[in-house]
Amino acid sequence: MSARIPLVGKPIERIEDRKLLLGRGSFADDIHRDGMLHAAILRSSVGHGLIRHIDVSAARALEGVHAVFSAEEIGRPVPRIPVRLFPNDGMDPFRQPVIADGKVRFVGEPIAIVIADTPAIAEDALELIEVDIEVFPAVTSIAAAVAGPALLFESHGSNRIFGYEIRRDELADIFETAAYTRRERLYVHRHTGITMETRGVVAEWNAADGYMRCWGAVKVPFANRKILAGMLDLPEDKVEMIEGNAGGSFGVRGEFFPEDFLIPFAARKLGRPVKWIEDRREHLLAITHARDVECDIAIACDGDGHILGIRADMRMNIGAYFRTSTTIAPRNVGQFVPGPYRVPAYSADVAVIASNKSPSGTYRGPGRFEADFFRERMLDLAADDLGIDRVEFRRRNLLTEAELPKPFPAITPNPVVTELDSGAYEHVLDLCLAKANWADKQHLQGKLVDGRYHGLAVCCFVEGGAAGPRESARMVLEDDGTISLYVGSSAVGQGVETILTQIAADAMELPLDAIRVFHGSTTYVKEGWGSYHSRSTVMGGNAVLLAAAEIKSQMLAAGAGLLQCSGQEVSYENGRVIAQHGGSVGLKELAGKDIAFEATFHNSKHTYTYGSHVAHVAVDAETGHIEIVDYVAIEDAGRIINPLTLHGQAVGSIVQGLGGALLEHFVYDEDGQMLSGSLADYLVPLATDFPNIRTSSIELRPSPNHPLGAKGAGEGGTIPVGGLLANAVAAALRDFHVQPTELPLSPDRIWRLVQDAPAQSGA
Amino acid sequence: MKMRIEFELNGKPVSAEVEPRLTLGDCIRHELLQTGTHIGCEHGVCGACTVIVEGDAVRSCLTLAVQAAGKRVQTVEGLANGDNLAPLQQSFQKHHGLQCGFCTPGFLMTAHALLTHEPAADEERIREVLSGNVCRCTGYLSIVKAVMDARPAYQANKAVQS
Ligand code: FES
Ligand code: FES
């Protein structure tokens, strides 16, 4: 039999695309159910206050309105959203209620929900609800929240509501004795991964069976099923989450939001299907926000530029409440400052600060984008101060392969042990420099060419992936000899269907079209986890390998029976069970033998993709505008399943990082009003903004921690961008001695930095 | 107070009873149940809702359904020839011009209108026209490539209906 060419590693066009291109996708708002009603939500227009009184009578009386619910009707105590990741009892008082009860703490917080015949009537009814709110002073900035006196949670007595300590070795007196130290205050502004499809929920209650079905699930359908079942007091198997197509996640969408309770609640109460589709303003106000962290950071080096220690004192503004994934960024920002570098002594304290802004949580590269900005800025400042070339400075401090695996600094509370797994950090740095023509371009540093100053910067990063604990995959041999693969991984646009099909087809030695992947319902596997922390390929892929191994042995046993020989006398090849005596049976003949298996892959070890990026910028000192002249990125993903989709992830995540570094910004005023509540104000990258991006993914050091060898990728592109761009701008404007300490690098900020620069020269 | 309107959708006559305030996007999606056209912002910025009216790309979230009365309207559902992807759609698949696919119908209709009028549009022109549509996943490089690569099909004017 001819050798089968593996599909893993090939740029296979996506299976997902066809439906989407034909306009036959199934997004939340595409769901129409018989008798369906529509919901609209009244949200707080006040950043901080106390609800004195709500009068819904006029809204209820409007023709076409079926119900209006506030905390009163939902019943007290109002359910509160749990912390899904790294929960801690200390967070309990700060969890978000699914509807405001008493206090409101951010603009956009749900106060009441209207259910009506049409979305337009529901929206009309919102205007008829009278809410009397006693307005309190708000706090939005970290400084204001720390200073008070306004408190989000009065009984707690402070807006500092939690904290983490991260330590590696004692700093002792390093800062007193080191040859060189420098201290800075740095800040990464609030922005997030807004998705093109806004959130949406359709819920349908079947009273006879006591069964709740919800459409619109994204990212973590199994976790949300568990949370919802608990809130509705239903067994988990009486709640089904259906994930159709999901118009993006980036970590922010798909967590459990208030509406994920409110809509099913209304559907059950009214006995009719209910749909709610978020509008863009609601999305910007209430989607998971991210970043918003300041850092007092100090670095100590010896005279040769070896880092001796780093000390960081951080404050992360998480907004009004803890939600499902809020813990991740404050943990990561503390743990990822050392990155791929040798930082012998390290200490970070991260204070979690509450303010009257939207609650925050995970967004692509959570905490790592921020940590990399802090670290890479400090490295360039230190290198310059010490008169050491910036590349050379990094070489001296990058971890060598001999030093891996390298444990992360320890974190408390909720400690987890994780370590950098494998990597040739300096080698990839060299590859990146070569591809970017770094050496040839050094003469451009700080140079004025046609009215713009040129600057280049380079940085190195690590990206965590493959979060455990488990992922499931169930394979079933169907009557027609094809294989159905049911997975717990979810699709958020990353191409998981294609990738898992490739892995399964190779494992079963079959063509692509012999495998059909089913994902997107919590009924498909007993337990599933979803798509976050760049985990679908590694976790889902390994679960597929396990399932394939088991059903192959089932096939061998069944085939041996049919071929009337022993299990030792048969082998499996390209979808056939072959007997030593020459006979064979195909999968069709084995169908009906109940060949099926659900496998669970367990993993507690993370993977760490790593790489380097180079940016070449041209800065107009008069307008503050920054052009990306060239952007080069190389990452080692360990093993590449599909170069086409991986490249797509890499470019997309870099552009999102550039958006975060240069354009995107949630601006709040002192009263907690958001000033960037439309896509005309919250600027995202457009097709004309960043055309010059060159990225490649390589397979240099597979992850030693699991059979597939792939490392979670998809967030790495975002992580280094903030620090890299700030360093490139500093290089371009070096004659002005401009040192950006805050993001975004918006034209007005750059212009102001130039105006305020200690020394004017050039133009 | 509802009004009755008739127009041509993807070559077929359709009619609907609509309130004057209903947008064309909502009419197509929720009255006529053609859900390929997507609504991403409802304020004219994202371009996800782009459809073609009388040959021109328009934002169906800013167009009222009543304005389409008597006109020829084309949506993403009308691009393919049955189940066969049009060259533009094939090019998107080949170049991985979509990830989540939510923005895709808008990009396809914008590009289809552009290349129908200007089959030789250069890269800069393509970028400029596409800059009226937002994609959050791809970073645009693959979309621009896909549109550039579809030009020969429009130049040959084969297998493409406008
Ligand atoms: S929905 Fe029409 S432009 Fe965004
Ligand atoms: S493919 Fe997701 S927004 Fe464009």
mmCIF file of N, CA, C and O in Angstrom, chain A residues 671-747:
data_model
loop_
_atom_site.group_PDB
_atom_site.id
_atom_site.type_symbol
_atom_site.label_atom_id
_atom_site.label_comp_id
_atom_site.label_asym_id
_atom_site.label_seq_id
_atom_site.Cartn_x
_atom_site.Cartn_y
_atom_site.Cartn_z
ATOM 1 N N ASP A 671 -16.461 60.987 36.464
ATOM 2 C CA ASP A 671 -17.733 60.516 36.997
ATOM 3 C C ASP A 671 -18.035 59.075 36.587
ATOM 4 O O ASP A 671 -19.082 58.534 36.926
ATOM 5 N N GLY A 672 -17.143 58.496 35.802
ATOM 6 C CA GLY A 672 -17.374 57.118 35.379
ATOM 7 C C GLY A 672 -18.124 57.004 34.067
ATOM 8 O O GLY A 672 -18.578 55.921 33.698
ATOM 9 N N GLN A 673 -18.279 58.128 33.350
ATOM 10 C CA GLN A 673 -18.890 58.048 32.022
ATOM 11 C C GLN A 673 -17.835 57.612 31.015
ATOM 12 O O GLN A 673 -16.724 58.131 31.027
ATOM 13 N N MET A 674 -18.212 56.673 30.127
ATOM 14 C CA MET A 674 -17.246 56.269 29.119
ATOM 15 C C MET A 674 -17.312 57.215 27.928
ATOM 16 O O MET A 674 -18.382 57.473 27.382
ATOM 17 N N LEU A 675 -16.148 57.717 27.520
ATOM 18 C CA LEU A 675 -16.101 58.686 26.435
ATOM 19 C C LEU A 675 -15.771 58.017 25.102
ATOM 20 O O LEU A 675 -15.615 58.687 24.095
ATOM 21 N N SER A 676 -15.647 56.698 25.124
ATOM 22 C CA SER A 676 -15.301 55.997 23.879
ATOM 23 C C SER A 676 -16.315 54.892 23.633
ATOM 24 O O SER A 676 -15.962 53.740 23.494
ATOM 25 N N GLY A 677 -17.583 55.272 23.586
ATOM 26 C CA GLY A 677 -18.660 54.288 23.530
ATOM 27 C C GLY A 677 -19.174 53.958 22.132
ATOM 28 O O GLY A 677 -20.270 53.427 21.988
ATOM 29 N N SER A 678 -18.394 54.279 21.090
ATOM 30 C CA SER A 678 -18.790 53.835 19.744
ATOM 31 C C SER A 678 -17.523 53.475 18.982
ATOM 32 O O SER A 678 -16.417 53.826 19.404
ATOM 33 N N LEU A 679 -17.690 52.810 17.847
ATOM 34 C CA LEU A 679 -16.507 52.455 17.051
ATOM 35 C C LEU A 679 -15.904 53.676 16.364
ATOM 36 O O LEU A 679 -14.840 53.591 15.766
ATOM 37 N N ALA A 680 -16.590 54.806 16.452
ATOM 38 C CA ALA A 680 -15.993 56.038 15.932
ATOM 39 C C ALA A 680 -15.037 56.639 16.965
ATOM 40 O O ALA A 680 -14.164 57.430 16.625
ATOM 41 N N ASP A 681 -15.212 56.262 18.225
ATOM 42 C CA ASP A 681 -14.367 56.797 19.308
ATOM 43 C C ASP A 681 -13.356 55.777 19.798
ATOM 44 O O ASP A 681 -12.251 56.119 20.200
ATOM 45 N N TYR A 682 -13.773 54.513 19.835
ATOM 46 C CA TYR A 682 -12.853 53.445 20.208
ATOM 47 C C TYR A 682 -12.258 52.942 18.890
ATOM 48 O O TYR A 682 -12.909 52.241 18.116
ATOM 49 N N LEU A 683 -11.028 53.349 18.620
ATOM 50 C CA LEU A 683 -10.464 53.123 17.288
ATOM 51 C C LEU A 683 -9.793 51.766 17.193
ATOM 52 O O LEU A 683 -8.888 51.468 17.971
ATOM 53 N N VAL A 684 -10.227 50.957 16.251
ATOM 54 C CA VAL A 684 -9.567 49.667 16.023
ATOM 55 C C VAL A 684 -8.807 49.737 14.702
ATOM 56 O O VAL A 684 -9.107 50.584 13.854
ATOM 57 N N PRO A 685 -7.802 48.887 14.519
ATOM 58 C CA PRO A 685 -7.031 48.931 13.281
ATOM 59 C C PRO A 685 -7.902 48.693 12.041
ATOM 60 O O PRO A 685 -8.821 47.879 12.066
ATOM 61 N N LEU A 686 -7.578 49.414 10.968
ATOM 62 C CA LEU A 686 -8.261 49.251 9.681
ATOM 63 C C LEU A 686 -7.257 48.755 8.640
ATOM 64 O O LEU A 686 -6.050 48.718 8.902
ATOM 65 N N ALA A 687 -7.760 48.419 7.472
ATOM 66 C CA ALA A 687 -6.913 47.794 6.444
ATOM 67 C C ALA A 687 -5.752 48.678 6.004
ATOM 68 O O ALA A 687 -4.735 48.191 5.509
ATOM 69 N N THR A 688 -5.891 49.985 6.169
ATOM 70 C CA THR A 688 -4.832 50.892 5.727
ATOM 71 C C THR A 688 -3.775 51.140 6.806
ATOM 72 O O THR A 688 -2.744 51.742 6.529
ATOM 73 N N ASP A 689 -4.021 50.686 8.030
ATOM 74 C CA ASP A 689 -3.138 51.079 9.136
ATOM 75 C C ASP A 689 -1.786 50.353 9.164
ATOM 76 O O ASP A 689 -0.752 50.974 9.337
ATOM 77 N N PHE A 690 -1.801 49.034 9.065
ATOM 78 C CA PHE A 690 -0.566 48.274 9.299
ATOM 79 C C PHE A 690 -0.310 47.243 8.200
ATOM 80 O O PHE A 690 -0.387 46.041 8.441
ATOM 81 N N PRO A 691 -0.015 47.732 6.995
ATOM 82 C CA PRO A 691 0.153 46.771 5.894
ATOM 83 C C PRO A 691 1.494 46.039 5.893
ATOM 84 O O PRO A 691 1.631 45.044 5.202
ATOM 85 N N ASN A 692 2.473 46.520 6.685
ATOM 86 C CA ASN A 692 3.829 45.960 6.544
ATOM 87 C C ASN A 692 4.190 45.018 7.684
ATOM 88 O O ASN A 692 4.974 45.360 8.557
ATOM 89 N N ILE A 693 3.607 43.848 7.657
ATOM 90 C CA ILE A 693 3.905 42.885 8.714
ATOM 91 C C ILE A 693 4.415 41.594 8.092
ATOM 92 O O ILE A 693 3.818 41.066 7.159
ATOM 93 N N ARG A 694 5.550 41.147 8.594
ATOM 94 C CA ARG A 694 6.115 39.878 8.100
ATOM 95 C C ARG A 694 6.278 38.955 9.301
ATOM 96 O O ARG A 694 6.979 39.296 10.249
ATOM 97 N N THR A 695 5.612 37.840 9.259
ATOM 98 C CA THR A 695 5.747 36.937 10.399
ATOM 99 C C THR A 695 5.985 35.515 9.938
ATOM 100 O O THR A 695 5.475 35.097 8.913
ATOM 101 N N SER A 696 6.781 34.786 10.692
ATOM 102 C CA SER A 696 6.901 33.365 10.394
ATOM 103 C C SER A 696 6.919 32.557 11.679
ATOM 104 O O SER A 696 7.384 33.004 12.721
ATOM 105 N N SER A 697 6.363 31.376 11.567
ATOM 106 C CA SER A 697 6.339 30.446 12.686
ATOM 107 C C SER A 697 7.229 29.273 12.310
ATOM 108 O O SER A 697 7.215 28.822 11.165
ATOM 109 N N ILE A 698 8.031 28.820 13.255
ATOM 110 C CA ILE A 698 8.951 27.730 12.974
ATOM 111 C C ILE A 698 8.751 26.595 13.967
ATOM 112 O O ILE A 698 8.072 26.766 14.983
ATOM 113 N N GLU A 699 9.359 25.435 13.641
ATOM 114 C CA GLU A 699 9.263 24.258 14.514
ATOM 115 C C GLU A 699 10.660 23.902 14.959
ATOM 116 O O GLU A 699 11.354 23.147 14.296
ATOM 117 N N LEU A 700 11.083 24.497 16.068
ATOM 118 C CA LEU A 700 12.463 24.311 16.482
ATOM 119 C C LEU A 700 12.546 23.395 17.695
ATOM 120 O O LEU A 700 13.283 22.419 17.714
ATOM 121 N N ARG A 701 11.810 23.716 18.710
ATOM 122 C CA ARG A 701 11.849 22.953 19.960
ATOM 123 C C ARG A 701 10.434 22.562 20.353
ATOM 124 O O ARG A 701 9.716 23.338 20.967
ATOM 125 N N PRO A 702 10.031 21.319 20.001
ATOM 126 C CA PRO A 702 8.697 20.865 20.383
ATOM 127 C C PRO A 702 8.549 20.858 21.902
ATOM 128 O O PRO A 702 9.539 20.748 22.626
ATOM 129 N N SER A 703 7.331 20.971 22.361
ATOM 130 C CA SER A 703 7.115 20.881 23.801
ATOM 131 C C SER A 703 7.415 19.466 24.260
ATOM 132 O O SER A 703 6.893 18.513 23.700
ATOM 133 N N PRO A 704 8.256 19.325 25.292
ATOM 134 C CA PRO A 704 8.554 17.993 25.804
ATOM 135 C C PRO A 704 7.421 17.441 26.671
ATOM 136 O O PRO A 704 7.482 16.302 27.112
ATOM 137 N N ASN A 705 6.383 18.228 26.876
ATOM 138 C CA ASN A 705 5.396 17.870 27.894
ATOM 139 C C ASN A 705 4.209 17.058 27.409
ATOM 140 O O ASN A 705 3.348 16.698 28.184
ATOM 141 N N HIS A 706 4.087 16.833 26.094
ATOM 142 C CA HIS A 706 2.933 16.049 25.621
ATOM 143 C C HIS A 706 3.252 15.485 24.240
ATOM 144 O O HIS A 706 4.127 16.004 23.541
ATOM 145 N N PRO A 707 2.524 14.426 23.836
ATOM 146 C CA PRO A 707 2.885 13.696 22.611
ATOM 147 C C PRO A 707 2.843 14.518 21.333
ATOM 148 O O PRO A 707 3.618 14.280 20.413
ATOM 149 N N LEU A 708 1.961 15.488 21.248
ATOM 150 C CA LEU A 708 1.821 16.219 19.995
ATOM 151 C C LEU A 708 2.991 17.174 19.741
ATOM 152 O O LEU A 708 3.344 17.442 18.600
ATOM 153 N N GLY A 709 3.574 17.698 20.821
ATOM 154 C CA GLY A 709 4.738 18.576 20.682
ATOM 155 C C GLY A 709 4.407 20.012 20.338
ATOM 156 O O GLY A 709 5.264 20.894 20.402
ATOM 157 N N ALA A 710 3.152 20.264 19.943
ATOM 158 C CA ALA A 710 2.754 21.626 19.593
ATOM 159 C C ALA A 710 2.704 22.479 20.850
ATOM 160 O O ALA A 710 2.474 21.982 21.945
ATOM 161 N N LYS A 711 2.930 23.780 20.668
ATOM 162 C CA LYS A 711 2.794 24.700 21.782
ATOM 163 C C LYS A 711 1.623 25.626 21.477
ATOM 164 O O LYS A 711 1.393 25.977 20.335
ATOM 165 N N GLY A 712 0.911 25.995 22.517
ATOM 166 C CA GLY A 712 -0.206 26.904 22.308
ATOM 167 C C GLY A 712 0.280 28.184 21.671
ATOM 168 O O GLY A 712 1.245 28.785 22.122
ATOM 169 N N ALA A 713 -0.360 28.600 20.586
ATOM 170 C CA ALA A 713 0.031 29.844 19.931
ATOM 171 C C ALA A 713 -1.240 30.602 19.601
ATOM 172 O O ALA A 713 -2.318 30.043 19.633
ATOM 173 N N GLY A 714 -1.114 31.819 19.271
ATOM 174 C CA GLY A 714 -2.310 32.581 18.932
ATOM 175 C C GLY A 714 -2.407 33.856 19.748
ATOM 176 O O GLY A 714 -3.127 34.775 19.404
ATOM 177 N N GLU A 715 -1.671 33.909 20.835
ATOM 178 C CA GLU A 715 -1.661 35.132 21.635
ATOM 179 C C GLU A 715 -0.307 35.823 21.542
ATOM 180 O O GLU A 715 -0.171 36.999 21.868
ATOM 181 N N GLY A 716 0.721 35.050 21.132
ATOM 182 C CA GLY A 716 2.095 35.532 21.169
ATOM 183 C C GLY A 716 2.313 36.813 20.407
ATOM 184 O O GLY A 716 3.081 37.669 20.819
ATOM 185 N N GLY A 717 1.608 36.959 19.293
ATOM 186 C CA GLY A 717 1.777 38.150 18.483
ATOM 187 C C GLY A 717 1.433 39.416 19.235
ATOM 188 O O GLY A 717 2.031 40.470 19.024
ATOM 189 N N THR A 718 0.463 39.310 20.134
ATOM 190 C CA THR A 718 0.000 40.496 20.857
ATOM 191 C C THR A 718 0.967 40.904 21.961
ATOM 192 O O THR A 718 1.166 42.097 22.218
ATOM 193 N N ILE A 719 1.552 39.897 22.604
ATOM 194 C CA ILE A 719 2.260 40.110 23.869
ATOM 195 C C ILE A 719 3.371 41.166 23.815
ATOM 196 O O ILE A 719 3.405 42.063 24.650
ATOM 197 N N PRO A 720 4.305 41.090 22.850
ATOM 198 C CA PRO A 720 5.433 42.028 22.929
ATOM 199 C C PRO A 720 5.173 43.406 22.332
ATOM 200 O O PRO A 720 6.041 44.284 22.446
ATOM 201 N N VAL A 721 4.032 43.620 21.715
ATOM 202 C CA VAL A 721 3.884 44.787 20.842
ATOM 203 C C VAL A 721 4.005 46.122 21.582
ATOM 204 O O VAL A 721 4.639 47.055 21.092
ATOM 205 N N GLY A 722 3.406 46.219 22.765
ATOM 206 C CA GLY A 722 3.419 47.506 23.478
ATOM 207 C C GLY A 722 4.828 47.957 23.813
ATOM 208 O O GLY A 722 5.224 49.091 23.523
ATOM 209 N N GLY A 723 5.588 47.069 24.422
ATOM 210 C CA GLY A 723 6.962 47.412 24.800
ATOM 211 C C GLY A 723 7.814 47.690 23.581
ATOM 212 O O GLY A 723 8.627 48.632 23.558
ATOM 213 N N LEU A 724 7.620 46.886 22.549
ATOM 214 C CA LEU A 724 8.410 47.029 21.333
ATOM 215 C C LEU A 724 8.178 48.389 20.682
ATOM 216 O O LEU A 724 9.127 49.089 20.308
ATOM 217 N N LEU A 725 6.920 48.765 20.554
ATOM 218 C CA LEU A 725 6.606 50.039 19.898
ATOM 219 C C LEU A 725 7.122 51.220 20.707
ATOM 220 O O LEU A 725 7.646 52.189 20.157
ATOM 221 N N ALA A 726 6.979 51.141 22.028
ATOM 222 C CA ALA A 726 7.471 52.247 22.868
ATOM 223 C C ALA A 726 8.983 52.372 22.718
ATOM 224 O O ALA A 726 9.522 53.478 22.633
ATOM 225 N N ASN A 727 9.661 51.238 22.660
ATOM 226 C CA ASN A 727 11.116 51.277 22.503
ATOM 227 C C ASN A 727 11.520 51.810 21.132
ATOM 228 O O ASN A 727 12.512 52.535 21.004
ATOM 229 N N ALA A 728 10.746 51.442 20.096
ATOM 230 C CA ALA A 728 11.070 51.934 18.757
ATOM 231 C C ALA A 728 10.861 53.455 18.680
ATOM 232 O O ALA A 728 11.646 54.174 18.060
ATOM 233 N N VAL A 729 9.810 53.933 19.332
ATOM 234 C CA VAL A 729 9.557 55.378 19.341
ATOM 235 C C VAL A 729 10.668 56.105 20.109
ATOM 236 O O VAL A 729 11.167 57.146 19.678
ATOM 237 N N ALA A 730 11.077 55.514 21.236
ATOM 238 C CA ALA A 730 12.167 56.125 22.007
ATOM 239 C C ALA A 730 13.437 56.185 21.153
ATOM 240 O O ALA A 730 14.164 57.187 21.166
ATOM 241 N N ALA A 731 13.685 55.127 20.368
ATOM 242 C CA ALA A 731 14.871 55.102 19.509
ATOM 243 C C ALA A 731 14.766 56.174 18.423
ATOM 244 O O ALA A 731 15.730 56.872 18.123
ATOM 245 N N ALA A 732 13.563 56.304 17.873
ATOM 246 C CA ALA A 732 13.376 57.289 16.803
ATOM 247 C C ALA A 732 13.580 58.711 17.341
ATOM 248 O O ALA A 732 14.168 59.555 16.676
ATOM 249 N N LEU A 733 13.085 58.954 18.534
ATOM 250 C CA LEU A 733 13.110 60.317 19.088
ATOM 251 C C LEU A 733 14.241 60.488 20.096
ATOM 252 O O LEU A 733 14.143 61.289 21.016
ATOM 253 N N ARG A 734 15.323 59.747 19.908
ATOM 254 C CA ARG A 734 16.377 59.766 20.937
ATOM 255 C C ARG A 734 17.024 61.139 21.073
ATOM 256 O O ARG A 734 17.461 61.514 22.147
ATOM 257 N N ASP A 735 17.059 61.898 19.979
ATOM 258 C CA ASP A 735 17.656 63.226 20.091
ATOM 259 C C ASP A 735 16.817 64.158 20.953
ATOM 260 O O ASP A 735 17.302 65.176 21.445
ATOM 261 N N PHE A 736 15.552 63.823 21.097
ATOM 262 C CA PHE A 736 14.675 64.623 21.972
ATOM 263 C C PHE A 736 14.703 64.082 23.406
ATOM 264 O O PHE A 736 14.061 64.631 24.268
ATOM 265 N N HIS A 737 15.387 62.963 23.608
ATOM 266 C CA HIS A 737 15.378 62.260 24.898
ATOM 267 C C HIS A 737 13.959 61.937 25.347
ATOM 268 O O HIS A 737 13.609 62.071 26.510
ATOM 269 N N VAL A 738 13.158 61.517 24.379
ATOM 270 C CA VAL A 738 11.783 61.150 24.688
ATOM 271 C C VAL A 738 11.739 59.701 25.157
ATOM 272 O O VAL A 738 12.297 58.821 24.519
ATOM 273 N N GLN A 739 11.116 59.459 26.309
ATOM 274 C CA GLN A 739 10.987 58.094 26.830
ATOM 275 C C GLN A 739 9.535 57.834 27.183
ATOM 276 O O GLN A 739 9.087 58.223 28.261
ATOM 277 N N PRO A 740 8.786 57.172 26.290
ATOM 278 C CA PRO A 740 7.380 56.905 26.619
ATOM 279 C C PRO A 740 7.288 56.010 27.859
ATOM 280 O O PRO A 740 7.999 55.015 27.961
ATOM 281 N N THR A 741 6.433 56.379 28.789
ATOM 282 C CA THR A 741 6.227 55.563 29.978
ATOM 283 C C THR A 741 4.793 55.058 30.068
ATOM 284 O O THR A 741 4.453 54.333 30.991
ATOM 285 N N GLU A 742 3.967 55.495 29.115
ATOM 286 C CA GLU A 742 2.566 55.069 29.134
ATOM 287 C C GLU A 742 2.107 54.734 27.731
ATOM 288 O O GLU A 742 2.572 55.311 26.753
ATOM 289 N N LEU A 743 1.144 53.845 27.658
ATOM 290 C CA LEU A 743 0.455 53.559 26.417
ATOM 291 C C LEU A 743 -0.939 54.191 26.525
ATOM 292 O O LEU A 743 -1.388 54.458 27.637
ATOM 293 N N PRO A 744 -1.658 54.398 25.413
ATOM 294 C CA PRO A 744 -1.248 54.136 24.038
ATOM 295 C C PRO A 744 -0.332 55.239 23.514
ATOM 296 O O PRO A 744 -0.327 56.340 24.043
ATOM 297 N N LEU A 745 0.386 54.883 22.460
ATOM 298 C CA LEU A 745 1.271 55.844 21.806
ATOM 299 C C LEU A 745 0.445 56.599 20.764
ATOM 300 O O LEU A 745 0.676 56.504 19.571
ATOM 301 N N SER A 746 -0.536 57.328 21.263
ATOM 302 C CA SER A 746 -1.448 58.044 20.374
ATOM 303 C C SER A 746 -0.745 59.296 19.870
ATOM 304 O O SER A 746 0.194 59.785 20.502
ATOM 305 N N PRO A 747 -1.185 59.836 18.741
ATOM 306 C CA PRO A 747 -0.521 61.025 18.202
ATOM 307 C C PRO A 747 -0.426 62.154 19.231
ATOM 308 O O PRO A 747 0.617 62.803 19.340
#
